[in-house]
Every structure is written in structure tokens, then in C-alpha cells.
């Protein structure tokens, strides 16, 4: 089973994807982590992040590995170093959308993402272009959204819990800017796949959103296979 989850920053994609994958015993991949890892490397090496070709080369010549941990989510290694924490820095946050515009870079990463999906045996993949490009034939497609204020609030709380002191207004502006860049770029911009089920997560708790996603999958399976089989499937997925 391949499940695509797309949406803007802070809509809850990572937490939902991780938990849906755990309950359905699938793998999970946060594709944003891959764009973040390349951003980290480009900034470290002082590469011009508007140079699309150089970013493509950087991705081609680095050793990027991802690992799935059903508690932590996607762990990412770059040239042998675990950079899972480092890719969440405010500096990477600020620059990643600009890096992700590069068509050459996107080609490299999409190739890797499709390869990972192929060998996964079943995956929940989340990002911006999963349902519209990476896994165009995904069995289920979801688009998670939430108001800008709610998304900024969630990110602010997340950062505060990590001990990071960030200004809510600055965070809101940064997310709005990232949204705009992600939606307006030429190469596979953030948009809703025609078949995607849209979930506005603004009024819901994380658990409620997870249940909505699982319900949509269960209901579809019931249509396909009948109630009895799905009860077993439901039980095992917990
Ligand atoms: O999900 P995130 O905030 O970690 O993603 C970081 C950036 O990476 C986001 O601003 C856009 C980009 N991205 C993308 O362009 N395509 C993806 N499939 C995933 C992320």
C-alpha cells in the first residue's frame, strides 16, 4: 500500500504520517528531510543556493541515507553523519524552500524517493509533491491543510518544547513566505492532487486527524473487500 500525504508546513503531515505508518505497519518517509539535508550541506559548503545545477550536483555526489524508526520517524544520514537534528535549525528553515525550487535537485531526490518506495513493501510518504508527482499512482492521497495562524502556533509550541526561543510573529511570516515559494515554484509546486482527500486539520487534535485518515482507508477497504475482513485488518493495525 502506498499512501501520499501532502500539505503546507505545520499542517501536521509528519506526525500523522508517522502514526498512520506505525498503525498500518508500513514504512514512512518524510521527504522534506531530504531537501533539508541538502540545504544543510549547501549552507555548510557556502554554495549559492539559487544555483540549481550546483544543487543537483551536490545531491548526486553526496551519500544520503534514510532510516525509518517507528517512534522517531525519518532519520537521515548525510555522508555518514546523522543530521536528523541539525536539519531542523532556524537557518535551514529559512533557506530550504529556496533550495527546493531547483529542478536538478528535485530530479535527484524524486529518483531516490521512488526507489525507496519500491523497496519499502508499503509506505506512507509525505511532502509537497507526493500525490502529484512522486507517487502519482499512490493508493491513497491526502492533502492536509490548516490556517496559517494555527500552523504557526503549532510550530511555535514545537520549538518552545525543544527549548528554542522564537518569536511567533517571525515564525508566522516565515511560514507564509515558505508557503508562497512552495506554491509558486515552477517545478512540481505544492498543489492538491485531483483525487486527494482534503482534511482541514485546524479544529482537530492529532489523534482525530489520524482517525480520519485511517477511516478513509478502512471505508475504502470495506467497499473493496467487505466488512468482516476489514474488522481483522482494523484490529491488526493497532
Ligand atoms: O516538510 P518540511 O517543512 O520539512 O519541508 C521543507 C521544505 O522542503 C519545504 O519548504 C518545501 C520542500 N519540500 C518540497 O519541495 N517537496 C517535498 N516533497 C518535500 C519538501
GROMACS .gro file of C-alpha atoms and ligand atoms in nm, residues 6-10 13-14 30-33 35-36 88 93 96-97 100-101 106 113 126-130 134 155 178-179 182 185 188, ligand 1:
model
   53
    6UNK     CA    1   0.092   1.644   0.108
    7UNK     CA    2   0.032   1.987   0.251
    8UNK     CA    3   0.197   2.308   0.367
    9UNK     CA    4   0.439   2.348   0.660
   10UNK     CA    5   0.285   2.284   1.001
   13UNK     CA    6   0.188   1.581   0.794
   14UNK     CA    7   0.488   1.433   0.974
   30UNK     CA    8   0.947   1.248   0.537
   31UNK     CA    9   1.072   1.380   0.202
   32UNK     CA   10   1.117   1.732   0.343
   33UNK     CA   11   1.406   1.591   0.547
   35UNK     CA   12   1.552   1.876   0.096
   36UNK     CA   13   1.660   1.995   0.440
   88UNK     CA   14   1.565   2.148   1.190
   93UNK     CA   15   1.409   2.654   0.794
   96UNK     CA   16   1.502   2.520   0.245
   97UNK     CA   17   1.218   2.644   0.023
  100UNK     CA   18   1.374   2.304  -0.305
  101UNK     CA   19   1.300   2.517  -0.615
  106UNK     CA   20   1.426   1.770  -0.735
  113UNK     CA   21   1.218   0.868  -0.318
  126UNK     CA   22   0.480   1.290   0.300
  127UNK     CA   23   0.589   1.613   0.137
  128UNK     CA   24   0.463   1.865  -0.115
  129UNK     CA   25   0.454   1.677  -0.447
  130UNK     CA   26   0.399   1.316  -0.345
  134UNK     CA   27   0.649   1.124  -0.677
  155UNK     CA   28   0.542   2.517   1.510
  178UNK     CA   29   0.770   2.931   0.257
  179UNK     CA   30   0.409   2.861   0.154
  182UNK     CA   31   0.645   2.622  -0.239
  185UNK     CA   32   0.775   2.747  -0.792
  188UNK     CA   33   0.617   2.045  -0.907
  239LIG     O1   34   0.802   1.941   0.528
  239LIG     P1   35   0.918   2.034   0.557
  239LIG     O2   36   0.877   2.165   0.617
  239LIG     O3   37   1.026   1.967   0.633
  239LIG     O4   38   0.978   2.067   0.412
  239LIG     C1   39   1.087   2.152   0.396
  239LIG     C2   40   1.084   2.217   0.259
  239LIG     O5   41   1.114   2.121   0.159
  239LIG     C3   42   0.953   2.281   0.219
  239LIG     O6   43   0.955   2.420   0.239
  239LIG     C4   44   0.939   2.251   0.073
  239LIG     C5   45   1.036   2.141   0.044
  239LIG     N1   46   0.975   2.016   0.005
  239LIG     C6   47   0.943   2.000  -0.127
  239LIG     O7   48   0.959   2.093  -0.206
  239LIG     N2   49   0.895   1.882  -0.173
  239LIG     C7   50   0.875   1.780  -0.088
  239LIG     N3   51   0.827   1.664  -0.135
  239LIG     C8   52   0.903   1.795   0.049
  239LIG     C9   53   0.951   1.916   0.094
   0.00000   0.00000   0.00000
